[in-house]
Amino acid sequence: MEKPPAVRGLSPFAGSRWLPLSVSLLLILVLMLVLLESLARAQAESERLMLEMTLRNINIGLQAAKGHALARGREHDIPAWAGQNPLRWLDGELRDYRGECPDGGLGLQPGQWCFDPVGGTLVYATRSADYVRDRNGDPMPRLRWRVGVPAGTAGGSGGLLALQVEPLEPVFWEIPGLMSVFRP
């Protein structure tokens, strides 16, 4: 009598290729999700830095314009600058600037700028709206700045020289791992 062939001690999944394939696909999917989230955070941080640099450049241009006005004896013109378009002091063009927007910037696409002549504000539509919050934690799809004298500044020529571009309300960038407050 012949002996039956020996039964090997194989796993029930040994002949199947679906388990290693599904594990590999799951790992790739998790890795892609982590990379996409990291990319979104990096884009939000770069947008925050771009805004900070742009507003610094505008304020530097405003300071230079005040210096020119003072040197020419035209300091009486400076008070009229409050509420004007701050891009007039920015050397060069601002990328994605759409000009005047009497609708308050409601028609802006993400990443675009405009000046609202009615409110005297510079408006920016955020690309990273999920990461930008007001002091109550509500999303801020539009950020606004105005040329004015900072609160708490002395009047007279001291207040006049303090004229700068200021945000209308504080903006909080809630980027995971980076709890930063945006103050131009």
Short mmCIF file of C-alpha atoms in Angstrom, two decimals:
data_model
loop_
_atom_site.label_atom_id
_atom_site.label_comp_id
_atom_site.label_asym_id
_atom_site.label_seq_id
_atom_site.Cartn_x
_atom_site.Cartn_y
_atom_site.Cartn_z
CA MET A 1 0.00 0.00 0.00
CA GLU A 2 1.28 3.33 -1.00
CA LYS A 3 1.56 6.18 1.39
CA PRO A 4 -0.33 9.37 0.56
CA PRO A 5 1.85 12.31 -0.34
CA ALA A 6 3.01 14.30 2.65
CA VAL A 7 0.96 17.37 3.41
CA ARG A 8 3.15 20.37 3.66
CA GLY A 9 2.62 22.82 6.50
CA LEU A 10 1.59 25.76 4.38
CA SER A 11 -0.35 28.79 5.40
CA PRO A 12 -3.78 29.12 3.78
CA PHE A 13 -2.55 32.43 2.26
CA ALA A 14 0.71 31.07 0.89
CA GLY A 15 -0.65 30.41 -2.57
CA SER A 16 -2.57 33.65 -2.69
CA ARG A 17 -1.05 36.91 -3.88
CA TRP A 18 -3.84 39.20 -2.72
CA LEU A 19 -2.57 39.67 0.84
CA PRO A 20 0.89 41.08 0.01
CA LEU A 21 -0.63 43.17 -2.78
CA SER A 22 -3.36 44.63 -0.55
CA VAL A 23 -0.87 45.38 2.25
CA SER A 24 1.42 47.13 -0.24
CA LEU A 25 -1.45 49.18 -1.66
CA LEU A 26 -2.60 50.15 1.84
CA LEU A 27 0.90 51.30 2.78
CA ILE A 28 1.18 53.33 -0.43
CA LEU A 29 -2.21 54.95 0.25
CA VAL A 30 -1.24 55.90 3.81
CA LEU A 31 2.06 57.32 2.58
CA MET A 32 0.27 59.37 -0.10
CA LEU A 33 -2.17 60.81 2.46
CA VAL A 34 0.68 61.80 4.78
CA LEU A 35 2.57 63.43 1.90
CA LEU A 36 -0.52 65.34 0.69
CA GLU A 37 -1.18 66.68 4.19
CA SER A 38 2.48 67.72 4.50
CA LEU A 39 2.25 69.48 1.15
CA ALA A 40 -0.89 71.37 2.23
CA ARG A 41 0.85 72.52 5.43
CA ALA A 42 3.92 73.62 3.47
CA GLN A 43 1.74 75.58 1.04
CA ALA A 44 -0.06 77.31 3.93
CA GLU A 45 3.24 78.23 5.55
CA SER A 46 4.64 79.59 2.29
CA GLU A 47 1.49 81.66 1.77
CA ARG A 48 1.83 83.09 5.30
CA LEU A 49 5.46 84.00 4.62
CA MET A 50 4.59 85.54 1.23
CA LEU A 51 1.95 87.74 2.87
CA GLU A 52 4.33 88.78 5.61
CA MET A 53 7.04 89.75 3.09
CA THR A 54 4.58 91.61 0.83
CA LEU A 55 3.24 93.67 3.71
CA ARG A 56 6.74 94.45 4.93
CA ASN A 57 7.63 95.67 1.43
CA ILE A 58 4.50 97.83 1.30
CA ASN A 59 5.30 99.35 4.70
CA ILE A 60 8.92 99.98 3.67
CA GLY A 61 7.63 101.73 0.53
CA LEU A 62 5.28 103.78 2.71
CA GLN A 63 8.18 104.78 4.98
CA ALA A 64 10.23 105.83 1.96
CA ALA A 65 7.31 107.88 0.61
CA LYS A 66 6.99 109.63 3.99
CA GLY A 67 10.72 110.39 3.90
CA HIS A 68 10.40 111.88 0.41
CA ALA A 69 7.40 113.96 1.47
CA LEU A 70 9.24 115.27 4.54
CA ALA A 71 12.38 116.05 2.53
CA ARG A 72 10.32 118.08 0.06
CA GLY A 73 8.40 119.92 2.79
CA ARG A 74 5.11 118.21 1.86
CA GLU A 75 4.34 116.63 5.22
CA HIS A 76 0.85 118.15 5.01
CA ASP A 77 0.08 115.57 2.23
CA ILE A 78 0.73 112.56 4.48
CA PRO A 79 -2.57 112.60 6.47
CA ALA A 80 -4.50 112.19 3.20
CA TRP A 81 -2.76 108.86 2.61
CA ALA A 82 -4.90 107.13 5.25
CA GLY A 83 -7.36 104.84 3.50
CA GLN A 84 -5.57 105.06 0.14
CA ASN A 85 -4.34 102.09 -1.88
CA PRO A 86 -1.08 100.99 -0.21
CA LEU A 87 0.19 99.45 -3.45
CA ARG A 88 1.12 102.88 -4.68
CA TRP A 89 4.18 102.62 -2.40
CA LEU A 90 5.13 99.11 -3.45
CA ASP A 91 8.03 99.18 -5.87
CA GLY A 92 6.94 97.05 -8.80
CA GLU A 93 3.83 95.04 -9.50
CA LEU A 94 2.03 92.81 -7.06
CA ARG A 95 1.40 89.39 -8.52
CA ASP A 96 -2.29 88.54 -8.99
CA TYR A 97 -3.42 92.11 -8.24
CA ARG A 98 -6.81 92.73 -9.90
CA GLY A 99 -7.12 96.48 -9.34
CA GLU A 100 -10.11 98.05 -7.64
CA CYS A 101 -12.94 95.86 -6.39
CA PRO A 102 -15.97 97.86 -5.19
CA ASP A 103 -17.64 94.58 -4.14
CA GLY A 104 -15.23 94.26 -1.20
CA GLY A 105 -13.28 91.45 -2.82
CA LEU A 106 -16.13 88.96 -2.95
CA GLY A 107 -15.35 88.08 -6.57
CA LEU A 108 -11.67 87.30 -5.93
CA GLN A 109 -10.27 83.88 -6.67
CA PRO A 110 -7.88 82.34 -4.08
CA GLY A 111 -4.48 84.03 -4.24
CA GLN A 112 -5.75 87.27 -5.77
CA TRP A 113 -5.51 90.82 -4.41
CA CYS A 114 -7.66 93.91 -4.95
CA PHE A 115 -8.26 97.34 -3.43
CA ASP A 116 -11.71 98.20 -2.12
CA PRO A 117 -12.03 101.98 -2.65
CA VAL A 118 -15.29 102.13 -0.69
CA GLY A 119 -13.74 100.75 2.50
CA GLY A 120 -10.20 101.92 1.73
CA THR A 121 -8.89 98.38 2.26
CA LEU A 122 -6.46 96.09 0.52
CA VAL A 123 -8.09 92.65 0.20
CA TYR A 124 -6.47 89.24 -0.30
CA ALA A 125 -8.33 85.96 -0.92
CA THR A 126 -6.48 83.19 0.90
CA ARG A 127 -5.48 79.98 -0.80
CA SER A 128 -5.10 78.17 2.51
CA ALA A 129 -8.47 79.12 3.97
CA ASP A 130 -8.55 75.95 6.10
CA TYR A 131 -5.58 77.23 8.10
CA VAL A 132 -6.56 80.91 8.53
CA ARG A 133 -8.77 81.89 11.48
CA ASP A 134 -10.01 85.03 13.20
CA ARG A 135 -9.87 85.49 16.97
CA ASN A 136 -13.10 83.48 17.38
CA GLY A 137 -11.71 80.55 15.43
CA ASP A 138 -13.88 81.17 12.37
CA PRO A 139 -12.34 80.71 8.89
CA MET A 140 -11.16 83.84 7.10
CA PRO A 141 -11.35 83.48 3.33
CA ARG A 142 -10.53 87.21 2.87
CA LEU A 143 -7.85 89.20 4.69
CA ARG A 144 -8.01 93.00 4.81
CA TRP A 145 -5.50 95.77 5.54
CA ARG A 146 -5.84 99.54 5.71
CA VAL A 147 -3.40 102.45 5.71
CA GLY A 148 -3.84 104.28 9.01
CA VAL A 149 -2.29 105.49 12.23
CA PRO A 150 -1.86 102.61 14.70
CA ALA A 151 -4.04 102.72 17.81
CA GLY A 152 -2.26 104.17 20.82
CA THR A 153 0.01 106.39 18.73
CA ALA A 154 0.41 110.02 19.75
CA GLY A 155 -1.33 112.58 17.58
CA GLY A 156 0.36 115.39 15.72
CA SER A 157 3.45 114.81 13.63
CA GLY A 158 4.41 111.76 15.73
CA GLY A 159 1.16 110.04 14.80
CA LEU A 160 1.51 111.22 11.26
CA LEU A 161 4.91 109.56 10.93
CA ALA A 162 3.53 106.33 12.41
CA LEU A 163 1.19 105.86 9.43
CA GLN A 164 1.38 102.22 8.30
CA VAL A 165 -0.51 99.35 6.68
CA GLU A 166 -2.36 97.44 9.40
CA PRO A 167 -4.68 94.44 9.38
CA LEU A 168 -8.31 95.27 10.13
CA GLU A 169 -8.41 92.30 12.51
CA PRO A 170 -5.85 89.85 13.88
CA VAL A 171 -5.26 86.75 11.78
CA PHE A 172 -4.26 83.40 13.29
CA TRP A 173 -2.60 80.78 11.11
CA GLU A 174 -3.38 77.38 12.57
CA ILE A 175 -0.91 75.20 10.75
CA PRO A 176 -0.44 71.89 12.59
CA GLY A 177 2.90 71.94 14.31
CA LEU A 178 3.29 75.69 13.81
CA MET A 179 0.93 77.70 16.03
CA SER A 180 1.84 81.13 14.68
CA VAL A 181 0.11 84.49 14.80
CA PHE A 182 0.41 86.63 11.68
CA ARG A 183 1.29 90.20 12.56
CA PRO A 184 2.56 92.27 9.65
#
